[in-house]
Amino acid sequence: YLRRHSFLKHQSMCYHDNSLVSASLEALIQHLVPTVDYYPDIRFREVAPKLVQLLTEWTETFPYDFRDERMMRCLKDMTHHVARGDEYSWRAMQQMTQRLIKRLSALGQYEEAVAALNAVAMERPASLKSKQASAQRSDVLSVCDDPFVLAQQLTHIELDRLSFIGPEEFIQTFAMKDPLENHKGFFRKRKTSNLEAYVNWFNRLSYLVATEICMPVKKKHRARIIEFFIDVAQECFNIGNFNSLMAIITGMNMSPVARLKKTWNKVNTDKFEILEHQMDPSSNFSNYRTALRGATQRSETAHSSQEKIVIPFFSLLIKDIYFLNEGCANRLANGHINFEKLWELAKQVSEFLVWRQVVCPFDRDRRILQYLVTTPVFTEDELHLASYESEGPENNMEKDSRRSLRWVLTQRIRTFKPINQTHQNDNGF
């Protein structure tokens, strides 16, 4: 055993400060799989608790692996074998399986809710903006006029959606298929639907903000909504909800909103400029990264549930993981697996897993949540036309654009068939 272990350590595994840096796949398998020589005179009763610990860690960290029926069969077979050797381990396996089934059931319900909402959003375009129609339509201020309350409800949605993102989805989003991977393996089907749903939520919130600003007839009302969303963004920053903060800033910087100069002239933009500075993309978002570190440190020493909240700017998190994955090789020149890269990936994903486990401490407001996730939003074309109708074209190019948009959207409305709008969810999905 000692000769074998020494050979593996010095010939096929590389260490630095007692940390594994790289190893060949064959050496790792040899090192992890017990044999008669490797664990002399060992009994199953001694192995069972370690096996339960390994499977518990697996099912809790990567529960989505067990959506595959073959994986569940393997888990049931393992439970059957453990039951014959150790009653305590068998009870632990039963509890672990129950938690796993509960988690997968919740995941299925979540995905069905998101799919239903997406179907409604895609088949129910917002009505073409007109002076008469917009005067009768509800806006965000009629649903919630308290910036702190709206920021709380946005945080509910963010944490709900974050909690269903599996850690493997980050790598599966952009990882190339390993040529050594058996295409008949358990994990050949890559699923990133929950991550994609979260990115879609960011886009929806940005368009919702732009829609709310471009929709009102009166300039004074538009200015009030801009100021309201600035206050909401500030509250999101204070909470640690950087994803909603960035979505609001993105919506307010869309060209149909940015061109409303007469409206912006009525707005005190001091707070907005400070928020934009915090999320400035220059120097690789250095200001935001500083704020994120501050929020993370606050979370680690939190004395209340609210102080634990850290919701990162998600697109940048994905970008960071992407460049780390692309910038470092999975295998070194000697064929060893690059553990330094994997440690760094694990560090970033593990930090995210801590953030997503926070339970939102704020009271839910069903009416506000439903408005945020179901109210119709303008498409890009509709936003531009609404902007032109709020503040007329300033040059011939904008006049031509307005004329073209009117014709296109009129044709679109004529071919639109309403559907039965019954899909809503109280959880803010």
Short mmCIF file of N, CA and C in Angstrom, two decimals, residues 32 56-57 63 66 69 82 116 123 146 161-162 183 227 238 246 275 312 338 362-363 377 394 424:
data_model
loop_
_atom_site.label_atom_id
_atom_site.label_comp_id
_atom_site.label_asym_id
_atom_site.label_seq_id
_atom_site.Cartn_x
_atom_site.Cartn_y
_atom_site.Cartn_z
N LEU A 32 -8.99 6.81 -5.62
CA LEU A 32 -10.30 6.92 -4.98
C LEU A 32 -11.03 5.59 -4.85
N THR A 56 -24.83 11.97 0.25
CA THR A 56 -25.56 13.12 0.78
C THR A 56 -25.01 14.41 0.19
N GLU A 57 -23.69 14.51 0.16
CA GLU A 57 -23.07 15.70 -0.43
C GLU A 57 -23.44 15.83 -1.90
N PRO A 63 -28.41 18.01 -7.06
CA PRO A 63 -29.63 17.17 -7.09
C PRO A 63 -30.15 16.92 -8.49
N PHE A 66 -29.90 13.65 -10.52
CA PHE A 66 -30.77 12.52 -10.23
C PHE A 66 -32.15 12.65 -10.87
N GLU A 69 -33.53 8.87 -14.67
CA GLU A 69 -34.11 7.68 -14.03
C GLU A 69 -33.04 6.65 -13.69
N VAL A 82 -26.99 -0.82 1.41
CA VAL A 82 -26.65 -0.25 2.70
C VAL A 82 -27.57 -0.81 3.79
N ALA A 116 -45.15 28.45 -18.01
CA ALA A 116 -46.48 29.02 -18.21
C ALA A 116 -46.42 30.53 -18.35
N GLU A 123 -47.16 35.12 -26.10
CA GLU A 123 -48.39 35.12 -26.91
C GLU A 123 -49.28 36.31 -26.62
N ASP A 146 -44.13 52.85 -3.01
CA ASP A 146 -43.06 52.85 -2.01
C ASP A 146 -41.83 52.17 -2.61
N ARG A 161 -35.67 32.78 -7.95
CA ARG A 161 -35.11 32.23 -9.20
C ARG A 161 -33.68 31.75 -9.01
N LEU A 162 -32.92 32.46 -8.19
CA LEU A 162 -31.55 32.02 -7.91
C LEU A 162 -31.54 30.65 -7.27
N HIS A 183 -20.45 9.35 -24.95
CA HIS A 183 -21.70 9.98 -25.33
C HIS A 183 -22.91 9.22 -24.83
N GLU A 227 -37.99 59.15 -11.39
CA GLU A 227 -37.49 59.38 -10.03
C GLU A 227 -37.81 58.21 -9.11
N ASN A 238 -28.86 49.21 -1.51
CA ASN A 238 -28.75 49.12 -0.06
C ASN A 238 -29.00 47.69 0.44
N MET A 246 -28.90 46.64 -11.63
CA MET A 246 -28.35 46.77 -12.98
C MET A 246 -29.45 46.69 -14.04
N LEU A 275 -25.41 55.98 -8.82
CA LEU A 275 -25.66 54.55 -9.05
C LEU A 275 -24.98 54.07 -10.33
N PRO A 312 -25.70 38.92 -6.89
CA PRO A 312 -24.71 39.51 -7.80
C PRO A 312 -25.31 39.92 -9.14
N ASN A 338 -6.06 19.82 -14.58
CA ASN A 338 -5.61 21.07 -13.98
C ASN A 338 -6.47 21.41 -12.77
N PHE A 362 -38.33 39.51 3.72
CA PHE A 362 -39.40 40.51 3.55
C PHE A 362 -40.75 39.82 3.34
N ASP A 363 -41.81 40.49 3.74
CA ASP A 363 -43.17 40.00 3.49
C ASP A 363 -43.46 40.04 2.00
N VAL A 377 -45.23 44.07 -21.33
CA VAL A 377 -44.18 45.06 -21.57
C VAL A 377 -44.05 45.27 -23.08
N GLU A 394 -37.23 64.47 -33.51
CA GLU A 394 -36.44 65.70 -33.55
C GLU A 394 -35.83 65.95 -34.92
N GLN A 424 -50.91 32.39 -13.71
CA GLN A 424 -50.29 33.32 -12.77
C GLN A 424 -49.72 32.52 -11.63
#
